[in-house]
CSV table of C-alpha atoms in Angstrom, one decimal:
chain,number,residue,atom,x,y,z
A,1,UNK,CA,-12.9,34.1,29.7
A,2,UNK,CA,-9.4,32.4,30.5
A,3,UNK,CA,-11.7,28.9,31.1
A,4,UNK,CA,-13.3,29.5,27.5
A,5,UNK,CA,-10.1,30.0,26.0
A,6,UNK,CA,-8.8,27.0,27.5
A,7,UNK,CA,-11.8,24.5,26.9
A,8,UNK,CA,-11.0,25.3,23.2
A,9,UNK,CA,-7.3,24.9,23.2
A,10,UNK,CA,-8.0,21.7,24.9
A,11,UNK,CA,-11.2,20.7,22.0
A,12,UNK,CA,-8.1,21.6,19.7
A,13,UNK,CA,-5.6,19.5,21.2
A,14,UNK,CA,-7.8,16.5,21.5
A,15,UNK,CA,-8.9,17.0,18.0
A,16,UNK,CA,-5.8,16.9,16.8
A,17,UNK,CA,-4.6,13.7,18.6
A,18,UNK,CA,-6.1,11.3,16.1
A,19,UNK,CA,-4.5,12.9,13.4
A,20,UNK,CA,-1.5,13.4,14.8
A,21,UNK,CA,-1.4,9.4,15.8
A,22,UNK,CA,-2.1,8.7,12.6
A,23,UNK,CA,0.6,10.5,11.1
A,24,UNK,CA,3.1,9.2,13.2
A,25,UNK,CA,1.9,5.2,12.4
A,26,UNK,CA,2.6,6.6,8.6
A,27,UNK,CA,6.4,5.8,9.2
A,28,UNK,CA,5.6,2.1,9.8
A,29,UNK,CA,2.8,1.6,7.4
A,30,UNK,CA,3.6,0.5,4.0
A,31,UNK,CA,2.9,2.9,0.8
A,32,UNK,CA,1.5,0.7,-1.8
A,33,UNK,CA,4.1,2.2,-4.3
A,34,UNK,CA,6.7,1.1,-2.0
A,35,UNK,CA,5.5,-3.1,-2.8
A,36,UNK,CA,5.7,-4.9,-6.0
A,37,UNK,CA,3.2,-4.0,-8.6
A,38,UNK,CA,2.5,-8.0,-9.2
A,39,UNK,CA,1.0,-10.5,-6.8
A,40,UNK,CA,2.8,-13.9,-7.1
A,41,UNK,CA,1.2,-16.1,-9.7
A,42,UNK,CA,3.7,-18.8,-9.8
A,43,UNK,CA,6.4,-20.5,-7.7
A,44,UNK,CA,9.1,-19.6,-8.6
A,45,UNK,CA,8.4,-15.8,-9.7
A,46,UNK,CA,10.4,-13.8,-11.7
A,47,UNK,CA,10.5,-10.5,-10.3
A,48,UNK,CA,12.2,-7.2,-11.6
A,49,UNK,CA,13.1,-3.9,-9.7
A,50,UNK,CA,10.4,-2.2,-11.8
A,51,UNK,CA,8.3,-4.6,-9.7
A,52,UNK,CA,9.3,-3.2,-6.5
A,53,UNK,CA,9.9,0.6,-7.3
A,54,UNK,CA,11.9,2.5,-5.0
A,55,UNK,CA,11.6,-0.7,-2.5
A,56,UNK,CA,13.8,-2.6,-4.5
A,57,UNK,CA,17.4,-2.6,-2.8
A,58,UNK,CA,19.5,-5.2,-4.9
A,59,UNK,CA,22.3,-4.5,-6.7
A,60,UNK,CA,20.7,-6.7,-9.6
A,61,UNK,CA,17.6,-5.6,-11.8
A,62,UNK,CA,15.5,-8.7,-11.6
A,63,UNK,CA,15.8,-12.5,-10.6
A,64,UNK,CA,13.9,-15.0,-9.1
A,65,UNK,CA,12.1,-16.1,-5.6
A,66,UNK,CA,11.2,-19.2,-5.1
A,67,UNK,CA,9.9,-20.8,-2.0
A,68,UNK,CA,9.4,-24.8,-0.7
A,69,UNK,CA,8.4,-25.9,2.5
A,70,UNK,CA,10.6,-27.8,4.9
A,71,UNK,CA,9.9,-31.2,6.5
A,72,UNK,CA,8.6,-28.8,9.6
A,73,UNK,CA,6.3,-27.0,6.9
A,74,UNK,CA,8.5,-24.0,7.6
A,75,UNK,CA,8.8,-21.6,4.1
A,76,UNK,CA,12.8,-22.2,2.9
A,77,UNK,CA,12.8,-18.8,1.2
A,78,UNK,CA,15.3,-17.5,-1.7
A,79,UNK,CA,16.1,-15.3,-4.4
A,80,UNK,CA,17.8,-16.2,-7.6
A,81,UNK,CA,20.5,-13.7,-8.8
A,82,UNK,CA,20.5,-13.1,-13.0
A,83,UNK,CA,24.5,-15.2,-12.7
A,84,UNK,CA,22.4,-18.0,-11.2
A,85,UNK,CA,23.7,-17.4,-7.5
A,86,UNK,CA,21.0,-18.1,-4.7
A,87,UNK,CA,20.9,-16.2,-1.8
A,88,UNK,CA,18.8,-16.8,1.7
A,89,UNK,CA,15.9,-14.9,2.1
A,90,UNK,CA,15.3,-16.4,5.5
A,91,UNK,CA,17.2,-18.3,8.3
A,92,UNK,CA,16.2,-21.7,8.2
A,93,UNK,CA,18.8,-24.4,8.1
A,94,UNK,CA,18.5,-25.5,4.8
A,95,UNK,CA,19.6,-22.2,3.4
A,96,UNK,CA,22.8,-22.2,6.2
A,97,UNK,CA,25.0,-23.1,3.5
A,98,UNK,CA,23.8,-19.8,1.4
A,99,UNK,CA,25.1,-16.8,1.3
A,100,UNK,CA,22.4,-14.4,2.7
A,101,UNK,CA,20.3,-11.6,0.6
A,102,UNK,CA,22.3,-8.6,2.3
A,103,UNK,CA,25.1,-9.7,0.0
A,104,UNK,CA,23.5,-7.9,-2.5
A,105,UNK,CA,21.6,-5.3,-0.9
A,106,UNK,CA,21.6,-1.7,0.1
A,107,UNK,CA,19.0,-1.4,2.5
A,108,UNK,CA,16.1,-2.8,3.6
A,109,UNK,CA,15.0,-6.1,1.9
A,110,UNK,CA,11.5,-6.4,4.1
A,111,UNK,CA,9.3,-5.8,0.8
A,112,UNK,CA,10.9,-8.7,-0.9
A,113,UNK,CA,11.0,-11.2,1.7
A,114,UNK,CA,7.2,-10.3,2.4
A,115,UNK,CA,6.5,-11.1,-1.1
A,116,UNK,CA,8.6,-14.4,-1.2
A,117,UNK,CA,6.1,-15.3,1.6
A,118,UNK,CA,2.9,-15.0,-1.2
A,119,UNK,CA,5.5,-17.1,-3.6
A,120,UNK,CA,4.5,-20.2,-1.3
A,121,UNK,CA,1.1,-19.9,-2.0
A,122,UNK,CA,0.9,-19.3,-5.9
């Protein structure tokens, strides 16, 4: 009787184990409420916090991303403020001389930069 009980405490356990791996890759995985509700259509986008949702980390309610391509063909990434201040999305050498995007940001700015990427090819 103690093997029976067993076997199903183990059939439980290894049940379990996809859903419990599953749930833990949740914490990495990106909600699609948490990314902006456009796809980039132009180059460069206007983009607003409403955009972004609760993923948007700016102290500003909109702006602007833009992106052009280097001499290496390396994206030169940035983001517009509404007082017409640009800040570095990325760390390429043309935007050394910028001030970077965590200037004007509370957290996380991963959504926005992944979306500055899609800017290139709109």
């Amino acid at each position: 009787m103690n093997i029976h009980r067993t076997t199903i405490r183990m059939s439980a356990a290894v049940a379990a184990a996809p859903l419990a791996l599953g749930l833990a890759g949740c914490n990495g995985m990106m909600n699609p409420e948490d990314g902006p509700t456009r796809t980039a259509t132009s180059n460069p986008q206007d983009v607003t916090a409403d955009d972004f949702g609760h993923s948007w980390n700016l102290d500003v309610d909109h702006g602007t991303v833009s992106c052009e391509k280097n001499d290496k063909g390396d994206p030169v990434l940035r983001f517009t403020s509404p007082d017409g201040t640009e800040y570095a999305l990325n760390s390429v050498d043309e935007n050394a001389d910028l001030p970077p995007i965590g200037d004007i940001s509370d957290g996380s700015i991963g959504t926005l930069r992944t979306f500055a990427f899609t800017v290139c090819n709109a």
